[in-house]
Every structure is written in C-alpha cells, then in structure tokens.
Short mmCIF file of N, CA and C in Angstrom, two decimals:
data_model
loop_
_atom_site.label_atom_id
_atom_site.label_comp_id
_atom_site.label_asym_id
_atom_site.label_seq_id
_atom_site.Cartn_x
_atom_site.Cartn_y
_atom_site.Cartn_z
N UNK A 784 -4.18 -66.40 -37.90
CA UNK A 784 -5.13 -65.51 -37.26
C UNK A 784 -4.53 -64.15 -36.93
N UNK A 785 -3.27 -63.75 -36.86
CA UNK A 785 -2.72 -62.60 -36.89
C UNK A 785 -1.95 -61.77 -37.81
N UNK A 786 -2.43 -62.80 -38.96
CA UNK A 786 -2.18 -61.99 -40.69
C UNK A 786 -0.71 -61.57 -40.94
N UNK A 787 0.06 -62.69 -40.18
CA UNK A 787 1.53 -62.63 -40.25
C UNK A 787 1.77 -63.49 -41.25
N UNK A 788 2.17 -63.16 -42.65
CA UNK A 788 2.55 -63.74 -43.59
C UNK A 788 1.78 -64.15 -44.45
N UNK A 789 0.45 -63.86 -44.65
CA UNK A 789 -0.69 -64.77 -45.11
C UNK A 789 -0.40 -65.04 -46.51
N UNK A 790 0.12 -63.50 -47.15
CA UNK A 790 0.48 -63.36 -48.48
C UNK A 790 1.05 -64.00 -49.16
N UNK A 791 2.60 -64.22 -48.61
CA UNK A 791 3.24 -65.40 -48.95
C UNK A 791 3.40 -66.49 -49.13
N UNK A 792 2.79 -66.88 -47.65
CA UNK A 792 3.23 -68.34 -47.20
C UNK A 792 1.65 -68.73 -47.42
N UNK A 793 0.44 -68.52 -47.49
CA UNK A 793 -0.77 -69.13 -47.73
C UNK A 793 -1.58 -68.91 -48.81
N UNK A 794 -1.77 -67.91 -49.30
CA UNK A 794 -2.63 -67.26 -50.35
C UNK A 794 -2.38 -67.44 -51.31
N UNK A 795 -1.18 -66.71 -51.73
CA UNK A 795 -0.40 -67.01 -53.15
C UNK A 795 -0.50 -68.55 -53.50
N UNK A 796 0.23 -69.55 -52.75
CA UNK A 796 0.87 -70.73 -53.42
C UNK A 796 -0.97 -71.42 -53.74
N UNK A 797 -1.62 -71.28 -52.69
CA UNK A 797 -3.44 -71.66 -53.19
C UNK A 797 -3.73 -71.48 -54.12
N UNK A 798 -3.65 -69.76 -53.91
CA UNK A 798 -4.53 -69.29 -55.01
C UNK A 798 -3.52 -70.07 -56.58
N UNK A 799 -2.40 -70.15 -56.50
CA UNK A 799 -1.98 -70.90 -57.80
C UNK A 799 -2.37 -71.94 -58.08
N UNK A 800 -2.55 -72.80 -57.23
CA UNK A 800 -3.36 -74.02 -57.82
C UNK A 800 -4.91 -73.68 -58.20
N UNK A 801 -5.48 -73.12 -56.74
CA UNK A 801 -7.21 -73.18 -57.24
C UNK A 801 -7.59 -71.52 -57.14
N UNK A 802 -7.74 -70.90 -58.36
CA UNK A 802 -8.01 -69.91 -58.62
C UNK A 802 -9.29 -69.12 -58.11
N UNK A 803 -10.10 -70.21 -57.77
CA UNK A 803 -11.47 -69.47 -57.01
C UNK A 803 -11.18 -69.65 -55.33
N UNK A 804 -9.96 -69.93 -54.55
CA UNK A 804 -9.59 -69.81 -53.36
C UNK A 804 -9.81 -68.53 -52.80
N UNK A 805 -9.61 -67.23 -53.34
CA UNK A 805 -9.82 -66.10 -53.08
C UNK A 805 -11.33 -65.98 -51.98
N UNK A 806 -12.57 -66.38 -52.25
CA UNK A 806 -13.20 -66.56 -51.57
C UNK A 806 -13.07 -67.18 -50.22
N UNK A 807 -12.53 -67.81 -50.20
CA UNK A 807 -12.37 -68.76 -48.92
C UNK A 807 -11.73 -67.84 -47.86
N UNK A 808 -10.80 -67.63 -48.72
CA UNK A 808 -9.78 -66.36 -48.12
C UNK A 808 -10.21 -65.41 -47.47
N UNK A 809 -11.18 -64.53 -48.14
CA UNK A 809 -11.98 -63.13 -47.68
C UNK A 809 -12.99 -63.70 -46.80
N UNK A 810 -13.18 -64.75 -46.62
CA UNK A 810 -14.08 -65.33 -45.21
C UNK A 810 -13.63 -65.55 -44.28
N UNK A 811 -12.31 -66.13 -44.30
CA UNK A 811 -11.58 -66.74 -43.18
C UNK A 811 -10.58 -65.28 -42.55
N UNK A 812 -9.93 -64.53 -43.23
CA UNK A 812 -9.40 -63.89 -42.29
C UNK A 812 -10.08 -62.88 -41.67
N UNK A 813 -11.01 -62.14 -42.42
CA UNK A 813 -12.11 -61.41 -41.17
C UNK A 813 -12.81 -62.04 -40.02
N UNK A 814 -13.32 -63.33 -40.50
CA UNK A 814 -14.07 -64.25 -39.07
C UNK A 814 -12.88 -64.69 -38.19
N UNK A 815 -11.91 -64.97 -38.61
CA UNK A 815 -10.33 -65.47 -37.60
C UNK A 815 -10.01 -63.78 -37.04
N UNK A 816 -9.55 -62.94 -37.45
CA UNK A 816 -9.08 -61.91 -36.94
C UNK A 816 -10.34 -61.02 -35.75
N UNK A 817 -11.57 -61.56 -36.16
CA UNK A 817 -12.76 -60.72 -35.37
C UNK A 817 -12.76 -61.81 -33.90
N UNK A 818 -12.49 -63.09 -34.65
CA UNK A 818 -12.72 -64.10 -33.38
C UNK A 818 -11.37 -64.01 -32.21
N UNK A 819 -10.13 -63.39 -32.87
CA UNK A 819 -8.89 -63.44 -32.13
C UNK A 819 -9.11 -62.39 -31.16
N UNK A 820 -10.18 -61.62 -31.63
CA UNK A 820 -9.82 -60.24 -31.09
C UNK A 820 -10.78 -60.19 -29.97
N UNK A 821 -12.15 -60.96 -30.07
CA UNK A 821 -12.98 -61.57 -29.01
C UNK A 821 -12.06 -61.96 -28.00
N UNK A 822 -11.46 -62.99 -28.26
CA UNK A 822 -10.99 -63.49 -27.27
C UNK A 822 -9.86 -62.63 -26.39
N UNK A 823 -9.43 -61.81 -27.08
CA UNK A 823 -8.40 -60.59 -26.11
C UNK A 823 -9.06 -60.03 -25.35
N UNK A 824 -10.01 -59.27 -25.74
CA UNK A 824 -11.07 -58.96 -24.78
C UNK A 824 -11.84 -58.77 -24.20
N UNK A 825 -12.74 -59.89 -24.15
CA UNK A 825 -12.75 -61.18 -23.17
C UNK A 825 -11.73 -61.21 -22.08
N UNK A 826 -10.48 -61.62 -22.65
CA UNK A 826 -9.34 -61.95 -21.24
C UNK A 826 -9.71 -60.42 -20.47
N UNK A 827 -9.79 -59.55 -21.08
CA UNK A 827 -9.08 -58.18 -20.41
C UNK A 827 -9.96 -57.90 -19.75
N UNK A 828 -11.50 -58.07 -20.18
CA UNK A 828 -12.60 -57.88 -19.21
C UNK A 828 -13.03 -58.63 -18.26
N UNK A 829 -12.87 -59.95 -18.23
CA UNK A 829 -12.87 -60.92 -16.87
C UNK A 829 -11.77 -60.67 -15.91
N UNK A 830 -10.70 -60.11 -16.63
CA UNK A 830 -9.66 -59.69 -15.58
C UNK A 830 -9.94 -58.34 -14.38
N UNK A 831 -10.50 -57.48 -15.49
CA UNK A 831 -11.13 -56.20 -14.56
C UNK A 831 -12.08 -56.72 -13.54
N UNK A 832 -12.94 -57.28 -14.14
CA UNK A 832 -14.60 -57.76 -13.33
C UNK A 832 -13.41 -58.65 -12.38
N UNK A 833 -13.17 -59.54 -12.57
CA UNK A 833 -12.67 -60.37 -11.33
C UNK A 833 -11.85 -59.18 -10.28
N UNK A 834 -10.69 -58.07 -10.91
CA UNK A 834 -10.11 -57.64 -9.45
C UNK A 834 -10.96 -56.52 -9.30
N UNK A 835 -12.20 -55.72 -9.45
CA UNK A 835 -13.23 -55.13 -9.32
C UNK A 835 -13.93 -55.70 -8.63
N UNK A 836 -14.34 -56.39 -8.87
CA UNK A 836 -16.00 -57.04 -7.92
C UNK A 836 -15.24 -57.89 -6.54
N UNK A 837 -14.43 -57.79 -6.35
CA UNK A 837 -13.60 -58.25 -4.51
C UNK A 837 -13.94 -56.93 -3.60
N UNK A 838 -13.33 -55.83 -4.49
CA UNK A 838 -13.31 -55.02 -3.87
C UNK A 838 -15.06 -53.70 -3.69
N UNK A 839 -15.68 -54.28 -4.67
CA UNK A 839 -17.08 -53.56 -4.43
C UNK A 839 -17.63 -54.86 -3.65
N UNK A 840 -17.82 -56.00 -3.35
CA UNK A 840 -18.40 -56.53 -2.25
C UNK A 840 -18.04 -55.93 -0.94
N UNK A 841 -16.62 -55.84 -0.90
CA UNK A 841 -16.44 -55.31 0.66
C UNK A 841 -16.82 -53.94 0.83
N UNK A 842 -16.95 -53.18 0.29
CA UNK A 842 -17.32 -51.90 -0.07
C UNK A 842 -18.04 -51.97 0.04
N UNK A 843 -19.50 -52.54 -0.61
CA UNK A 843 -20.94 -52.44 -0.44
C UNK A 843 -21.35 -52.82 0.98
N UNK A 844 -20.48 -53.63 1.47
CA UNK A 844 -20.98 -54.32 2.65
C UNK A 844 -20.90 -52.73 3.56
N UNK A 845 -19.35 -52.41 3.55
CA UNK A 845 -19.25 -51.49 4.79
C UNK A 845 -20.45 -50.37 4.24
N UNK A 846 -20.19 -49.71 3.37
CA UNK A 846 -21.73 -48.88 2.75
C UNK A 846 -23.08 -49.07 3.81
N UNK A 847 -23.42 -50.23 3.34
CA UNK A 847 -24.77 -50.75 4.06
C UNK A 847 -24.67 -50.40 5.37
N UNK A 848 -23.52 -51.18 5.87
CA UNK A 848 -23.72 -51.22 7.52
C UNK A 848 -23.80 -49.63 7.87
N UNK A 849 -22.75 -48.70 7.31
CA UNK A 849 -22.58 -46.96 7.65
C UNK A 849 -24.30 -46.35 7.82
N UNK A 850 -24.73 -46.90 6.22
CA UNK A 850 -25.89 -46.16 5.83
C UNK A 850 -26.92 -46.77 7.13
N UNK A 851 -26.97 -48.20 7.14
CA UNK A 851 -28.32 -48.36 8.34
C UNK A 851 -28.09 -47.83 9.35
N UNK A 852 -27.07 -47.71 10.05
CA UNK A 852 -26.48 -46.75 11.82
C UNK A 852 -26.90 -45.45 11.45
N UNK A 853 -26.69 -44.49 10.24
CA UNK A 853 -27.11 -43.52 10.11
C UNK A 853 -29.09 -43.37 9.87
N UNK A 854 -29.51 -44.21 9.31
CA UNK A 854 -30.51 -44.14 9.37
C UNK A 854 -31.31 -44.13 10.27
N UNK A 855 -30.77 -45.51 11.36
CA UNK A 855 -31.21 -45.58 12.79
C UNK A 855 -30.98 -43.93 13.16
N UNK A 856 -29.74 -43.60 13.42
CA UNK A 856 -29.68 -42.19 14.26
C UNK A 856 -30.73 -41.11 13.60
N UNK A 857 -30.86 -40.90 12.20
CA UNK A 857 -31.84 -40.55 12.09
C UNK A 857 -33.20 -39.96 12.16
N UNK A 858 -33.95 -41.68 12.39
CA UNK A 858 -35.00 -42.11 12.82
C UNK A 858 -35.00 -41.45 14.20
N UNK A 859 -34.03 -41.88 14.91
CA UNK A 859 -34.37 -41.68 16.76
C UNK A 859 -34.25 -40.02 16.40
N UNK A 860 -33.28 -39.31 15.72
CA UNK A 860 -33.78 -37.89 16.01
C UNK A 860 -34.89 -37.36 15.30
N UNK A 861 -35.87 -37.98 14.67
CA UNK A 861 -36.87 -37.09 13.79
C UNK A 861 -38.12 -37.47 14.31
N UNK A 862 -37.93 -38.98 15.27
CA UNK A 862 -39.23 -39.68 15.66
C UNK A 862 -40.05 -38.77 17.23
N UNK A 863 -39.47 -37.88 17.87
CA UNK A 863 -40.12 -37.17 18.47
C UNK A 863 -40.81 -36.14 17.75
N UNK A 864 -40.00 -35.68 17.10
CA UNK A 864 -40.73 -34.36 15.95
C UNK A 864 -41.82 -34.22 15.20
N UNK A 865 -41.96 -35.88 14.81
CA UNK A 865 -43.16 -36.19 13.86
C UNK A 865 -44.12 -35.99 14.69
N UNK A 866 -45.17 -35.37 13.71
CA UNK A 866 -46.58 -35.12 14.18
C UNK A 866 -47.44 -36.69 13.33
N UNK A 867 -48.51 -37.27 13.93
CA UNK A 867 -49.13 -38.33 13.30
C UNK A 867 -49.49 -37.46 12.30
N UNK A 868 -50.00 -38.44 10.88
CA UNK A 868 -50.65 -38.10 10.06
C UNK A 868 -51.65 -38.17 10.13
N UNK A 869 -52.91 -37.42 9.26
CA UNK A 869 -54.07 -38.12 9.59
C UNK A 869 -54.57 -39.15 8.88
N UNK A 870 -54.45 -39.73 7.91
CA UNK A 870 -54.41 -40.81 7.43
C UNK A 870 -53.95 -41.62 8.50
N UNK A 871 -52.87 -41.63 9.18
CA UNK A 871 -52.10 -42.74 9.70
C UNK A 871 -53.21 -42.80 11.32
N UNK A 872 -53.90 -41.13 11.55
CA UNK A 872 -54.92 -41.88 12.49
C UNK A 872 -56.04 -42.52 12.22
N UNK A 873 -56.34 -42.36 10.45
CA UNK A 873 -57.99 -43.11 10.46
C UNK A 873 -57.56 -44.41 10.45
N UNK A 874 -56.13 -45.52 10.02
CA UNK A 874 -55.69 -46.23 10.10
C UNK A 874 -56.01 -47.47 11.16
N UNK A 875 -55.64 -46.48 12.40
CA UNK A 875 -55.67 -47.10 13.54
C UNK A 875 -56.70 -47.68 13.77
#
C-alpha cells in the first residue's frame, strides 16, 4: 500500500507467469494508495476535532453567559426609553 518495491518484488515475477495480471495491478494500487491515504487523514482530522471541540465548549459556554449579563444590562438601560408601540397597544 505504500508502493515500496511493487516493481520488483510483486509485479514483475506475476506478471511473468500471468501476463494479463497487469490489470489487477492498475486496480489495486490506486484503490490501496487512495484508501491508505483516507485513513491518514482521517487520523489527522479526529485529532484536530477532538483537541478543538474541548476547548470551543468551554468557550461557548463563557460566550453565552458574557453575552446574556450584557443583554440583561442592556435591556434595563433601554427599557425606560422605549416608547410603547402602537401595535403593541392594540394588542393589549
């Protein structure tokens, strides 16, 4: 699967016995070398996502909590200011 030696040590001595091996050949090392290479990364990207996503949970958390206290403060300074709407009096 890492096309170390294939020439030598696999292909050749085949292909001398069964001459239509060549096929087999041109199937197997592109689907082995595409599948080896899946799996590298794969590893490399579960590795990111796993030490990434520890640190955006705690992050999001403090986020949230910052953003609602600010919103509250906000609210309490804009809620004298507001004038009703009038929609919001035919409501009533």
């Amino acid at each position: 699967m890492i096309l170390e030696g294939w020439a030598m040590e696999a292909v050749r001595p085949v292909m001398a016995v069964y001459a239509s091996s060549w096929l087999f050949f041109l199937a197997f090392i592109p689907a082995s070398t595409f599948t080896l290479l899946n799996v590298f990364i794969e590893v490399i990207v579960n590795a990111i996502q796993q030490e990434g996503g520890d640190e955006r949970c705690d992050t999001t958390a403090d986020e949230v909590a910052k953003l609602r206290i600010e919103i509250a403060a906000l609210r309490s300074h804009i809620g004298p200011m507001r004038k009703p709407s009038p929609c919001a009096a035919r409501r009533r």
